mmCIF file of C-alpha atoms in Angstrom:
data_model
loop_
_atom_site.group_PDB
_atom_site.id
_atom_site.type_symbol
_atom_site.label_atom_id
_atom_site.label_comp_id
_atom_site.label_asym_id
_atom_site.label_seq_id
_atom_site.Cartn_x
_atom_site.Cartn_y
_atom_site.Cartn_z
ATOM 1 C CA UNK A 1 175.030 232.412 362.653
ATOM 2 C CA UNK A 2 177.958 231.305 364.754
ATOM 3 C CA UNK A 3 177.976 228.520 366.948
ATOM 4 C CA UNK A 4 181.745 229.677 368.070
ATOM 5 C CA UNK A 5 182.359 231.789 371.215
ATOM 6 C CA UNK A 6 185.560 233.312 372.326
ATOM 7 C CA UNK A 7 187.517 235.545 374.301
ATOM 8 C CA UNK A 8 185.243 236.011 376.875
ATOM 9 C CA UNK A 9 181.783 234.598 378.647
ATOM 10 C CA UNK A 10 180.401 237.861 377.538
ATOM 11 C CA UNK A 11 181.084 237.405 374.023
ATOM 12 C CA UNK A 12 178.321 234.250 373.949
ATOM 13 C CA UNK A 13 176.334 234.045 371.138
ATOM 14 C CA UNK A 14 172.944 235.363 370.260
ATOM 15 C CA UNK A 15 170.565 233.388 368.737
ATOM 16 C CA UNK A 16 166.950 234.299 367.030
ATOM 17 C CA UNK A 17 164.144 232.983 367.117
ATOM 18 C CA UNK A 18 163.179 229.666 365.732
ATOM 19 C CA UNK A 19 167.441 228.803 365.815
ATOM 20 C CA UNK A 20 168.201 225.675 367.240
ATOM 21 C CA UNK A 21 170.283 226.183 370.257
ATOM 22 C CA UNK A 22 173.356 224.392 370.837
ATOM 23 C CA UNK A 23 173.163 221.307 373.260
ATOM 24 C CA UNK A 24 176.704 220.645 373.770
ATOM 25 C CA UNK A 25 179.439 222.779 375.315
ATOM 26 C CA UNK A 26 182.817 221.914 374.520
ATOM 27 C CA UNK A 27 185.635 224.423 376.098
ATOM 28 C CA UNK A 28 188.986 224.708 374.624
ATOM 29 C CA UNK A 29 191.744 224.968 377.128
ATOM 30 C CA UNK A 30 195.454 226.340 376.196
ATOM 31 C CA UNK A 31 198.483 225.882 377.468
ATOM 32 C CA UNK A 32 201.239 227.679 379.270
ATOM 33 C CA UNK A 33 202.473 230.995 378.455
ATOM 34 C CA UNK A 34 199.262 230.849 375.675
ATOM 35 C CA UNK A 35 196.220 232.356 374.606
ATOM 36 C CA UNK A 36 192.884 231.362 373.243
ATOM 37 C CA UNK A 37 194.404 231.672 369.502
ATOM 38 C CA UNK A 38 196.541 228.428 369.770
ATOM 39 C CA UNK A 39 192.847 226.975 369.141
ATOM 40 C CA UNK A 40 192.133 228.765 365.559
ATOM 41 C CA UNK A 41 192.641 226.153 363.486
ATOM 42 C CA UNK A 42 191.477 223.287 365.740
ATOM 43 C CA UNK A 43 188.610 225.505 366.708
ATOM 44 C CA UNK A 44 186.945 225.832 362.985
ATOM 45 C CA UNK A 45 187.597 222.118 362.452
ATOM 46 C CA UNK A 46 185.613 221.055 365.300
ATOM 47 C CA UNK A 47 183.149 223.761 364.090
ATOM 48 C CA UNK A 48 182.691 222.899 360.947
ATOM 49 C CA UNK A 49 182.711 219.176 361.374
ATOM 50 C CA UNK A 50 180.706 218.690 364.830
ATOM 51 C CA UNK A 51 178.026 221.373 363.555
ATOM 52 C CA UNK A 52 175.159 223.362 365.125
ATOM 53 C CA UNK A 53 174.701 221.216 368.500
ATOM 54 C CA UNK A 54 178.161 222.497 369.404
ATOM 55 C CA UNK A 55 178.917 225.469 371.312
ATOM 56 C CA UNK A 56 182.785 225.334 371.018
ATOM 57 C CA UNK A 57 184.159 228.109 373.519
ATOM 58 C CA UNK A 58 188.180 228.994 373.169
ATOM 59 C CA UNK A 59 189.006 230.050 377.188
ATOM 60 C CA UNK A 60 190.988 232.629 378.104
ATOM 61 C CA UNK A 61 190.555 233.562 381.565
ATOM 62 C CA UNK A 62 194.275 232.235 381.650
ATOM 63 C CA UNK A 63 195.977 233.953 379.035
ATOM 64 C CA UNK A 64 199.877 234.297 378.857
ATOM 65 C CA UNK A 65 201.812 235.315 381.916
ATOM 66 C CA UNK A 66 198.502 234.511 384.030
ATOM 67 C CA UNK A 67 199.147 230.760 384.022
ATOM 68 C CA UNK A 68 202.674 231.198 386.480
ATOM 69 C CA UNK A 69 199.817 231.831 389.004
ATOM 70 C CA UNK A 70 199.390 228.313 390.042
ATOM 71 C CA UNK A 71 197.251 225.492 388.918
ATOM 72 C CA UNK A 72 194.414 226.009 391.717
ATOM 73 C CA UNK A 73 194.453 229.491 390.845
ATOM 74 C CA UNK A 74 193.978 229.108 387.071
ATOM 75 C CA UNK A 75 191.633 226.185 388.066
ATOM 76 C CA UNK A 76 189.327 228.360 389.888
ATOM 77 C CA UNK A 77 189.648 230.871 387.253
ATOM 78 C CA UNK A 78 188.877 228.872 384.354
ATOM 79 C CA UNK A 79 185.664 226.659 386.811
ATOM 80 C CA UNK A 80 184.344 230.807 386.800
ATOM 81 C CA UNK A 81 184.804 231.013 383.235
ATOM 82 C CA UNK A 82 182.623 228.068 382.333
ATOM 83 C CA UNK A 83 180.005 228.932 384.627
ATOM 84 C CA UNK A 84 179.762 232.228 383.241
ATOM 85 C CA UNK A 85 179.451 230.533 379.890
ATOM 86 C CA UNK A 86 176.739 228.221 381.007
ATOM 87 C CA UNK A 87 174.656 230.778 382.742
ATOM 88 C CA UNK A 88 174.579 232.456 379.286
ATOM 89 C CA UNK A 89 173.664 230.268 376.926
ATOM 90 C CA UNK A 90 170.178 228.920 377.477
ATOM 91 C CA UNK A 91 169.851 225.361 376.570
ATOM 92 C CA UNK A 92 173.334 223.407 376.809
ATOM 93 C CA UNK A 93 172.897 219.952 378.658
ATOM 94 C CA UNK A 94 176.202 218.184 378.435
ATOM 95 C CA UNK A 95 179.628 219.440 378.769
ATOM 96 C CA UNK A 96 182.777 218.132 377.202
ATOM 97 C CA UNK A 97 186.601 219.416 377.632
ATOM 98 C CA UNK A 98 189.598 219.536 375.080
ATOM 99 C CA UNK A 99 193.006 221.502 376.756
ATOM 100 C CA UNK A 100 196.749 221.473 376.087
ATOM 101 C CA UNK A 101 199.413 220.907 378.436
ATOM 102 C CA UNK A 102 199.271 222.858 381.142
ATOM 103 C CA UNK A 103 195.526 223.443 380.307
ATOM 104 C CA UNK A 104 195.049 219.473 381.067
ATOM 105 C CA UNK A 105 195.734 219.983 384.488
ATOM 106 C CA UNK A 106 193.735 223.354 384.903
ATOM 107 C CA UNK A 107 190.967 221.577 383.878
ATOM 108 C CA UNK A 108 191.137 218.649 385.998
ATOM 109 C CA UNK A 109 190.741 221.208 388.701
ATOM 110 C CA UNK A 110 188.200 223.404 387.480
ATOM 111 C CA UNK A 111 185.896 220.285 386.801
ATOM 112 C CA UNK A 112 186.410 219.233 390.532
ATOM 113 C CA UNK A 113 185.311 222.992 391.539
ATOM 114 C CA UNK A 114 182.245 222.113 389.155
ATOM 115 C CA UNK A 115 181.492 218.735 390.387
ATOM 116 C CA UNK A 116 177.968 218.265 392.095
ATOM 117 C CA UNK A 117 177.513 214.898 392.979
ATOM 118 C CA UNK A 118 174.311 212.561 392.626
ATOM 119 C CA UNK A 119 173.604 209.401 394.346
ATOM 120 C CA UNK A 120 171.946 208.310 390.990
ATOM 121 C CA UNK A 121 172.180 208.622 387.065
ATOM 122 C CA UNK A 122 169.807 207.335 384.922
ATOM 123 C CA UNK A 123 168.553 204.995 387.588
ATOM 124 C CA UNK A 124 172.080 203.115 387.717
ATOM 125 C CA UNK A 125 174.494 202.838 390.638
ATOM 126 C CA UNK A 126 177.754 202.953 388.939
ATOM 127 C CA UNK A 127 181.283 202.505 390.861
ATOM 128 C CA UNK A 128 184.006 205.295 391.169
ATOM 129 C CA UNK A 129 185.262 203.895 387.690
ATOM 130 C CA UNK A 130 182.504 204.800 385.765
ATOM 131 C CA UNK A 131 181.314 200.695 385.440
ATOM 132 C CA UNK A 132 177.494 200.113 385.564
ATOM 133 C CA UNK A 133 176.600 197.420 388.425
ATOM 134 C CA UNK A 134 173.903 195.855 389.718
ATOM 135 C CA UNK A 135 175.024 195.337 393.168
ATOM 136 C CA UNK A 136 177.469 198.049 393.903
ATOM 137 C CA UNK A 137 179.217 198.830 397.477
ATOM 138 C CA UNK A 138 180.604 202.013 396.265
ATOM 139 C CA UNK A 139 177.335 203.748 394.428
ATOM 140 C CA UNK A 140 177.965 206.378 391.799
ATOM 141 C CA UNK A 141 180.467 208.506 392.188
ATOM 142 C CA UNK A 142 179.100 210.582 389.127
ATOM 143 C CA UNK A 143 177.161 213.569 388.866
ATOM 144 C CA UNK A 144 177.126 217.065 386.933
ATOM 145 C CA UNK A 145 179.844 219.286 385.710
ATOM 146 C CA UNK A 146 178.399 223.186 386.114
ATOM 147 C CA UNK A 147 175.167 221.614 386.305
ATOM 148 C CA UNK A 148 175.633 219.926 382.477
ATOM 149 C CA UNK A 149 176.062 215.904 381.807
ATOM 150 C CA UNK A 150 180.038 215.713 381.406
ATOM 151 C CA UNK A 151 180.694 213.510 378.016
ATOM 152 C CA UNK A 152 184.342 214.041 377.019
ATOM 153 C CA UNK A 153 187.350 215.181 379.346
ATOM 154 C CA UNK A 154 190.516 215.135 376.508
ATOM 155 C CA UNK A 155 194.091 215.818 377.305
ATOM 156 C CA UNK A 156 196.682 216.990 374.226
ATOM 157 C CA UNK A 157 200.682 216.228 375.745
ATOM 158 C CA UNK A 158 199.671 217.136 379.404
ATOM 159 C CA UNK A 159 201.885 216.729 382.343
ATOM 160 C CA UNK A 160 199.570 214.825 384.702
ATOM 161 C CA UNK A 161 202.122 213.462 386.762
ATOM 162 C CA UNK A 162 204.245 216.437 386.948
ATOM 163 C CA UNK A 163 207.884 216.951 385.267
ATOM 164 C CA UNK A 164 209.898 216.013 387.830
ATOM 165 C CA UNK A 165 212.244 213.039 386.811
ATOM 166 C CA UNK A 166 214.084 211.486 384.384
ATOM 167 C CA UNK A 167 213.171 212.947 380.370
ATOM 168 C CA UNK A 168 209.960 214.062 382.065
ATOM 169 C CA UNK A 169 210.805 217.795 380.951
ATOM 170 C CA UNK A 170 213.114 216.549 377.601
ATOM 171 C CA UNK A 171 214.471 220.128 376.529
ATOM 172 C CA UNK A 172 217.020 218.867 379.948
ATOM 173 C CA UNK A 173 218.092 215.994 377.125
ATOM 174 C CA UNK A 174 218.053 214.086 380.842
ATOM 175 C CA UNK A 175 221.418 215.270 381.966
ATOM 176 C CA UNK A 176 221.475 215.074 385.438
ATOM 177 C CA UNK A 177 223.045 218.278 386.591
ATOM 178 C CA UNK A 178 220.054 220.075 384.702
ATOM 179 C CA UNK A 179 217.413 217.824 386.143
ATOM 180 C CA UNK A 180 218.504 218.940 389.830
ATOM 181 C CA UNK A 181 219.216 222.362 388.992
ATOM 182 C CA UNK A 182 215.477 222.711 387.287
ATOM 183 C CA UNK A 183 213.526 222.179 390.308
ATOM 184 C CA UNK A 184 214.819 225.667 392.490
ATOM 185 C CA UNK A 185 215.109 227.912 389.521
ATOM 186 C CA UNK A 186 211.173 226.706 388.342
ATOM 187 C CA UNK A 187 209.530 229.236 390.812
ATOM 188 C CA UNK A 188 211.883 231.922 389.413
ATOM 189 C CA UNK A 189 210.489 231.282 386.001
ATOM 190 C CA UNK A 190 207.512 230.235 386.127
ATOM 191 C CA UNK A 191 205.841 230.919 389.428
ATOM 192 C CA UNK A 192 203.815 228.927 392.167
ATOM 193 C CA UNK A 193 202.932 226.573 388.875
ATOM 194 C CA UNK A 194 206.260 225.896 388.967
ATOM 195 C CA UNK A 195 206.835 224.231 392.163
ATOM 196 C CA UNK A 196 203.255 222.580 391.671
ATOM 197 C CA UNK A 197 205.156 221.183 388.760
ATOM 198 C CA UNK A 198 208.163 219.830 390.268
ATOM 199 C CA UNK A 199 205.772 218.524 393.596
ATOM 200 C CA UNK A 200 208.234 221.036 395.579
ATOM 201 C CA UNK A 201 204.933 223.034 396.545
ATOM 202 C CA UNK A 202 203.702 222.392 400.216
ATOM 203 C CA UNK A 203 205.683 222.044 403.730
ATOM 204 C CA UNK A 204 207.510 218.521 403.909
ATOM 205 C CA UNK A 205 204.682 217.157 405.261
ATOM 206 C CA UNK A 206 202.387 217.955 403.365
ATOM 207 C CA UNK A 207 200.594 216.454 400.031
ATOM 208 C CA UNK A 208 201.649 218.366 396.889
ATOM 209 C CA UNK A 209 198.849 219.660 394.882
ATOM 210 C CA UNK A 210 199.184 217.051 391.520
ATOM 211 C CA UNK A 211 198.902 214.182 394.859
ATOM 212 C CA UNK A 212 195.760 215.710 396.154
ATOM 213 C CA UNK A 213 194.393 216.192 392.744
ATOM 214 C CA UNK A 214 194.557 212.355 392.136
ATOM 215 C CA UNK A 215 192.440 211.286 394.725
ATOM 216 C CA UNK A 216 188.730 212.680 396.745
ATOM 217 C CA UNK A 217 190.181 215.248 399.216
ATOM 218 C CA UNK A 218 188.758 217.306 402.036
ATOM 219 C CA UNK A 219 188.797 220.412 399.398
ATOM 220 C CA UNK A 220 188.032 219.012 396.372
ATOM 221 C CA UNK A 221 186.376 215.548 394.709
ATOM 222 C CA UNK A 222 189.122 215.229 391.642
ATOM 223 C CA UNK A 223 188.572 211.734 391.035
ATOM 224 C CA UNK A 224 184.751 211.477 391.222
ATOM 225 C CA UNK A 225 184.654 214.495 388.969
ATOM 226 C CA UNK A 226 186.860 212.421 386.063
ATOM 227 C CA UNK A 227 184.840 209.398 386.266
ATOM 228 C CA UNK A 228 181.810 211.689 386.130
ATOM 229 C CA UNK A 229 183.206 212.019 382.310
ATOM 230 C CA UNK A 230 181.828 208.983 380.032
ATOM 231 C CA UNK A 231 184.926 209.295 377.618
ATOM 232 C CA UNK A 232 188.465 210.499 378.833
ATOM 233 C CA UNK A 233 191.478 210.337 376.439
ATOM 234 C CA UNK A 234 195.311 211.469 377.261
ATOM 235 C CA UNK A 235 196.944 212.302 373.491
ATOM 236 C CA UNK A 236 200.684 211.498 374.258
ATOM 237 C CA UNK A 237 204.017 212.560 371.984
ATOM 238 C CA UNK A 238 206.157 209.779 372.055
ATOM 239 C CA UNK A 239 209.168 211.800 371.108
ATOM 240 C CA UNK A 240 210.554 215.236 370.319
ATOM 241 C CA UNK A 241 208.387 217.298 372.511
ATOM 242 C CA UNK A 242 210.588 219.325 373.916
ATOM 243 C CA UNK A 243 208.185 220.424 376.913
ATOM 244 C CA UNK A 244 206.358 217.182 378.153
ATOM 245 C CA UNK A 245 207.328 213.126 378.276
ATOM 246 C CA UNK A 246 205.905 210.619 377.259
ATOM 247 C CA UNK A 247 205.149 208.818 380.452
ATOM 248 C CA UNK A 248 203.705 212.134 381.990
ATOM 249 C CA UNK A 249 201.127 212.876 379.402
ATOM 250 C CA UNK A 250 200.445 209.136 378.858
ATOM 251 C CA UNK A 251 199.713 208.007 382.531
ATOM 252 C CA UNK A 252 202.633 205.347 382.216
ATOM 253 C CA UNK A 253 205.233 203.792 384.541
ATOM 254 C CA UNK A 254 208.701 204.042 383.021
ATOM 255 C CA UNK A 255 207.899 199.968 382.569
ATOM 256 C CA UNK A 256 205.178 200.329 381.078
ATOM 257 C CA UNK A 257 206.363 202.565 378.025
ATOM 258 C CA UNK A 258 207.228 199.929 374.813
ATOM 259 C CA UNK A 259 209.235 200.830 371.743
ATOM 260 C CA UNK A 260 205.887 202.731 369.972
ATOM 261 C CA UNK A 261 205.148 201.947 366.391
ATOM 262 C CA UNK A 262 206.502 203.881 363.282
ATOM 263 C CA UNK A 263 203.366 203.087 361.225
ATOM 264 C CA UNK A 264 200.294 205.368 361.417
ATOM 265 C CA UNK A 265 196.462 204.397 361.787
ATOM 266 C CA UNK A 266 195.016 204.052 358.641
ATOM 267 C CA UNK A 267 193.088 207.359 357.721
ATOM 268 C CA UNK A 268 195.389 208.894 360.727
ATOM 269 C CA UNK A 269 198.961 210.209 360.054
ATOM 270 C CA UNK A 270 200.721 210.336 363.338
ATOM 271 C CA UNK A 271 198.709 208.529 365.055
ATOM 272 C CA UNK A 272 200.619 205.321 366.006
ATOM 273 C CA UNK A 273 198.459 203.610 368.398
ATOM 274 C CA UNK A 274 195.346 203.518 371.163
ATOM 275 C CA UNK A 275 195.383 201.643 373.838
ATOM 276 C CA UNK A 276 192.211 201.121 376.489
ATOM 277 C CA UNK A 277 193.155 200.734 379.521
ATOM 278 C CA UNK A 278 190.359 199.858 381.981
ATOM 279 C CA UNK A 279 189.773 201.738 386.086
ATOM 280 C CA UNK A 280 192.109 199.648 388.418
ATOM 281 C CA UNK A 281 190.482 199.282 391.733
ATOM 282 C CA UNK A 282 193.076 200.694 394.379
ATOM 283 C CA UNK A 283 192.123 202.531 397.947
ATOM 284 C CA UNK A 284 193.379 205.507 396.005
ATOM 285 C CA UNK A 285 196.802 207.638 396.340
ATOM 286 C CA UNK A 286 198.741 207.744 400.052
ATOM 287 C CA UNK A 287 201.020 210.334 401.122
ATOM 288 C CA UNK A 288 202.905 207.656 404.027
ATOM 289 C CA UNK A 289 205.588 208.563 406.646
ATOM 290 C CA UNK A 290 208.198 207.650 404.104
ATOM 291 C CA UNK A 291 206.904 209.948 401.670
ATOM 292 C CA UNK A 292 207.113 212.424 403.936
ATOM 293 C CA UNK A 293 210.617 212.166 404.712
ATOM 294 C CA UNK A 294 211.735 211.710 401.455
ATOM 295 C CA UNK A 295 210.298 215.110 400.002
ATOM 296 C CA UNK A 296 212.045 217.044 403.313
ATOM 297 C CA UNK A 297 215.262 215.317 402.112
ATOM 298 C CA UNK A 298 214.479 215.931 398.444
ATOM 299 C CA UNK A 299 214.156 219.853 399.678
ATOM 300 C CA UNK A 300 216.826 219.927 401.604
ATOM 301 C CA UNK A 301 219.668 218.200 400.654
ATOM 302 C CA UNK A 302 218.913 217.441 396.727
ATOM 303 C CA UNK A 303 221.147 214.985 396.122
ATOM 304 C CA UNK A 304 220.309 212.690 393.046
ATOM 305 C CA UNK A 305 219.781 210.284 395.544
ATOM 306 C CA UNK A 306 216.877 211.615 397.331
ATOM 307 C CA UNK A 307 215.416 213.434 394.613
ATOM 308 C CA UNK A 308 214.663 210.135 392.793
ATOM 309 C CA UNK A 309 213.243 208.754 395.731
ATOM 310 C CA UNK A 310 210.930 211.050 396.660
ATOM 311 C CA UNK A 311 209.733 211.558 392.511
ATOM 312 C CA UNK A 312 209.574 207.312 392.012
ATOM 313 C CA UNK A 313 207.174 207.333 395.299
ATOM 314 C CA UNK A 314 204.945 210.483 394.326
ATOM 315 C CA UNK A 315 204.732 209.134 390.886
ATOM 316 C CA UNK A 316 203.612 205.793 392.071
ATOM 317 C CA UNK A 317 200.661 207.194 393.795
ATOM 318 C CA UNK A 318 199.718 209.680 391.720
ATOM 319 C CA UNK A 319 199.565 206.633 388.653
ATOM 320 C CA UNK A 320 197.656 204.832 391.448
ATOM 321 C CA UNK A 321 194.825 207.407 391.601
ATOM 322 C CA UNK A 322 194.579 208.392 388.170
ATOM 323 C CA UNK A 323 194.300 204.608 387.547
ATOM 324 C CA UNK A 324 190.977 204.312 389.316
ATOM 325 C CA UNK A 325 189.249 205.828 386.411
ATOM 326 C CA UNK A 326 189.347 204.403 382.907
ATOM 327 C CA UNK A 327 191.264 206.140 380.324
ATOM 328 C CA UNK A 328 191.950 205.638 376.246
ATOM 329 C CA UNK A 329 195.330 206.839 375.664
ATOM 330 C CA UNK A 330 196.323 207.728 372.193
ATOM 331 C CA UNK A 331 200.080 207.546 371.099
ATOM 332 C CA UNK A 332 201.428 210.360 368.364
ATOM 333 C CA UNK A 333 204.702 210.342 366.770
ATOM 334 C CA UNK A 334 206.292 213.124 364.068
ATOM 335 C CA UNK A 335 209.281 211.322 363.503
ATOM 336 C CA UNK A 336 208.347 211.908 359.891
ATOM 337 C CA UNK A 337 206.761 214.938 359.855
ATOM 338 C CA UNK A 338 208.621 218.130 358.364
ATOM 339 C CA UNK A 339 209.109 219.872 362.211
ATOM 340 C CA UNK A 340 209.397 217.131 364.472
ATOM 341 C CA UNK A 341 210.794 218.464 366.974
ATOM 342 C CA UNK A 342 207.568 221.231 367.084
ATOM 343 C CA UNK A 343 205.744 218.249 368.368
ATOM 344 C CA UNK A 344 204.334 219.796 371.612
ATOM 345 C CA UNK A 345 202.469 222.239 369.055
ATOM 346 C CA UNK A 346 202.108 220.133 366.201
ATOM 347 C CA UNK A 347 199.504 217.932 368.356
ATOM 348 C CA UNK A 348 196.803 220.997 367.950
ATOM 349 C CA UNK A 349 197.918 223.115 365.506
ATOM 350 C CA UNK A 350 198.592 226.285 367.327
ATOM 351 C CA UNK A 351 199.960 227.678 364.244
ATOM 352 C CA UNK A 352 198.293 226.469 361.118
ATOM 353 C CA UNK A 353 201.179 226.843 358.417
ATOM 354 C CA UNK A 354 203.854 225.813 360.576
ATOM 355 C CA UNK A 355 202.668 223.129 363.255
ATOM 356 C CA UNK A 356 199.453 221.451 360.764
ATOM 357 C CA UNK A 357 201.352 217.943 360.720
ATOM 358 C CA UNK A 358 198.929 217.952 363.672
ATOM 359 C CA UNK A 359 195.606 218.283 361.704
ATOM 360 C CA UNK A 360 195.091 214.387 361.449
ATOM 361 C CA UNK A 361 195.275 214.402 365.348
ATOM 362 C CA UNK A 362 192.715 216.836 365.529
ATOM 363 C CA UNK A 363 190.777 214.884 363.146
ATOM 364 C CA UNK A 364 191.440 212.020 365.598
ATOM 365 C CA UNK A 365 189.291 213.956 368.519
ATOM 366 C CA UNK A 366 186.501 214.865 366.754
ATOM 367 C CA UNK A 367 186.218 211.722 365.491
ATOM 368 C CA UNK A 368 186.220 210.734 368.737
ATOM 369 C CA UNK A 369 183.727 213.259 369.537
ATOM 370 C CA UNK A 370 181.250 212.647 366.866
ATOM 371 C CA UNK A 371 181.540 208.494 368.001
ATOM 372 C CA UNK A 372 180.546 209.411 371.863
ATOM 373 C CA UNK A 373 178.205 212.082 371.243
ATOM 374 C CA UNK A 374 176.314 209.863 369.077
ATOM 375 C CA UNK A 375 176.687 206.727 371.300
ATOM 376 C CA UNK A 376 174.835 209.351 374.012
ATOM 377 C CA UNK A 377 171.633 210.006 371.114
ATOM 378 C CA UNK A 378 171.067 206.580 370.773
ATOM 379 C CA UNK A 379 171.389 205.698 374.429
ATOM 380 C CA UNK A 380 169.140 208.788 374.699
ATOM 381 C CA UNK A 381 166.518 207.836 373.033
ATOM 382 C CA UNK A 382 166.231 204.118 373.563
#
C-alpha cells in the first residue's frame, strides 16, 4: 500500500479494509516554472521516514508555464486542489504544508482561501501570535485549514517579501542598471506573477498583493491563517542562489542579516544555524499617503532614487506583518558543497544526482516534522 498521492486529487489512494488511514496531510508545493517531480526524492524521504499516518500529496494544479498566472490565481488553484484532496480521503485531521519558492507564497494564499475561523481551540483564547493567554483582548485568531488542524506551514528559499531591491533577485549580481531594468521586462517574462513580484501590480494607490497578503484584509485573513499553523519555518540560502536572497526568504531587514556561520549543525551538513524569533506585536502592515506616492513615482519616473524608496517602505511593512506571527528560520549554506551555486535546488533536491547536497536539509524538515507531530500526540492525549 501507498501512503503517497500525486499528480492529481483524483489519483488519492485506496485503502482496504482493516488499513489504518492516514491522519496527516502534508502537501508538497513546487516552485516556478516546475512540476510535481522536483519533490521525488524529498517525497520518498518524508515517506519512508514519517510512515503510515502521512498522506504526503506532490501538487500540481500549478505546473510549469501555469505559475506566470499570478499568485492569487495559483493560490486559488492550489486552495481547490487541497480541498479536492481532503474531500477524498476519509479520515485526515490535521494539515501541514512544505513548498519551494514561488510555491511559499502560493501557499500562503491558498491557506487564507482555506481559513475558517473559530472563536475557540481546545478551550484556550490564544492571541493573533499563536501565544496561549489567560486574559486575552484579542481572542484566537486560529481556526481550521480545509476543515483539518493546521500543524506545519514550511517555506524552502521563498521570496516572501518580494524581489524587488538590492541582491533580492542575485542572478542581477546587484548592478544597478539591471535592478531597474528587471522590474518592466518581469511581466514580459513571467506574467501578472511578475509584477506581483516586483510590488508593480495594482494602480498607485493601491496595496500590492505581497502588502495585502501580510496583514487581515477585506478579501482574505492571511495572517490569522499563519498563526492558525502551530510550527512555521522559512529555510533561507545564505548565498549562491541565484533566484532568491537571503533577506527575502529569511524575513530579515538588510540590518538584521550577520556574517552566517561556515560550520554545520552537528548531524546536519548545510545547515548553519536556527534562530527563533518570537510574534512582535504591531497594528499590522499600512499602506500611508507616502507610500502611495512613492510607488506612482517608482512607476513613473524609475529613477534609482524613487525606486528604493518606495521598495525600503513596502518592505518595512510587509516585515511588520509577517512579524506578528512567530517564525523559526533556518539558515543553509553550500559554500562547500560540490554545486554551490545550484543552491536554490540543492535545498530540496529537485534532482537527486545532481542537487542531493540538499538531502541533510530535507532531513532537517522531517525532523522537524516528526518533533511537532509528536509534541501534538502527547498534547493529544494528556
Amino acid at each position: 500500500m501507498s501512503n503517497s498521492t500525486q499528480g492529481s486529487a483524483s489519483s488519492s489512494v485506496g485503502f482496504s479494509t482493516g488499513d489504518k488511514r492516514p491522519d496527516h496531510l502534508l502537501v508538497l508545493v513546487h516552485g516556478i516554472l516546475a512540476s510535481p517531480n522536483d519533490w521525488i526524492y524529498a517525497e520518498a524521504e518524508l515517506k519512508r521516514r514519517l510512515g503510515s499516518n502521512f498522506l504526503i500529496y506532490a501538487s500540481s494544479s500549478n505546473s510549469f508555464i501555469k505559475t506566470f498566472e499570478g499568485i492569487d490565481v495559483a493560490g486559488r488553484r492550489l486552495a481547490a486542489e487541497v480541498e479536492n484532496v481532503v474531500e477524498e480521503n476519509f479520515g485526515l485531521t490535521k494539515i501541514s504544508f512544505l513548498a519551494h519558492s514561488l510555491g511559499g507564497l502560493f501557499t500562503r494564499y491558498a491557506i487564507a482561501v482555506l481559513y475558517s475561523s473559530d472563536d475557540l481551540t481546545m478551550g484556550k483564547n490564544v492571541t493573533l501570535q499563536g501565544a496561549e493567554t489567560d486574559d486575552s483582548k484579542e481572542t484566537l485568531r486560529s481556526g481550521l485549514i480545509a476543515g483539518l488542524e493546521p500543524i506545519n506551514f514550511i517555506t524552502l528559499a521563498t521570496p516572501h517579501l518580494g524581489v524587488r531591491g538590492n541582491k533580492q533577485l542575485p542572478f542581477l549580481l546587484g548592478v544597478e542598471m539591471l535592478e531597474k531594468l528587471a522590474p518592466p521586462l518581469a511581466p514580459l517574462l513571467v506574467g501578472r506573477t511578475g509584477r506581483q513580484l516586483f510590488l508593480t501590480d495594482e494602480k498607485p494607490g493601491n496595496r500590492s498583493l505581497l502588502l495585502r497578503m501580510a496583514s487581515d484584509c477585506e478579501d482574505n485573513e492571511y495572517i490569522s491563517a499563519l498563526a492558525a499553523f502551530k510550527n512555521r519555518a522559512v529555510y533561507a540560502n545564505v548565498s549562491y542562489d541565484h533566484m532568491v536572497g537571503w533577506r527575502t526568504s529569511s524575513i530579515r531587514r538588510e540590518t538584521e542579516l550577520i556574517q552566517p556561520s561556515r560550520q554545520s549543525l552537528d548531524g546536519y551538513k548545510h545547515v548553519v544555524g536556527v534562530e527563533y524569533c518570537p510574534a512582535v506585536s504591531s497594528d499590522g502592515p499600512h499602506f500611508p499617503s507616502e507610500a502611495a506616492r512613492a510607488k506612482e513615482a517608482a512607476q513613473t519616473i524609475p529613477t534609482a532614487q524613487n525606486i528604493d524608496k518606495y521598495h525600503h517602505i513596502m518592505e518595512e511593512e510587509m516585515i511588520r506583518g509577517l512579524q506578528r506571527v512567530s517564525w523559526k528560520k533556518v539558515d543553509v549554506s553550500f559554500h562547500d558543497a560540490p554545486w554551490p551555486f545550484s543552491a536554490h535546488n540543492n535545498i530540496h533536491v529537485k534532482t537527486e544526482w545532481l542537487h542531493n547536497a540538499g538531502a541533510s536539509i530535507i532531513s532537517h524538515v522531517v525532523d522537524s516534522i516528526k518533533q511537532h507531530e509528536y509534541r501534538s500526540t502527547i498534547f493529544a492525549n494528556l
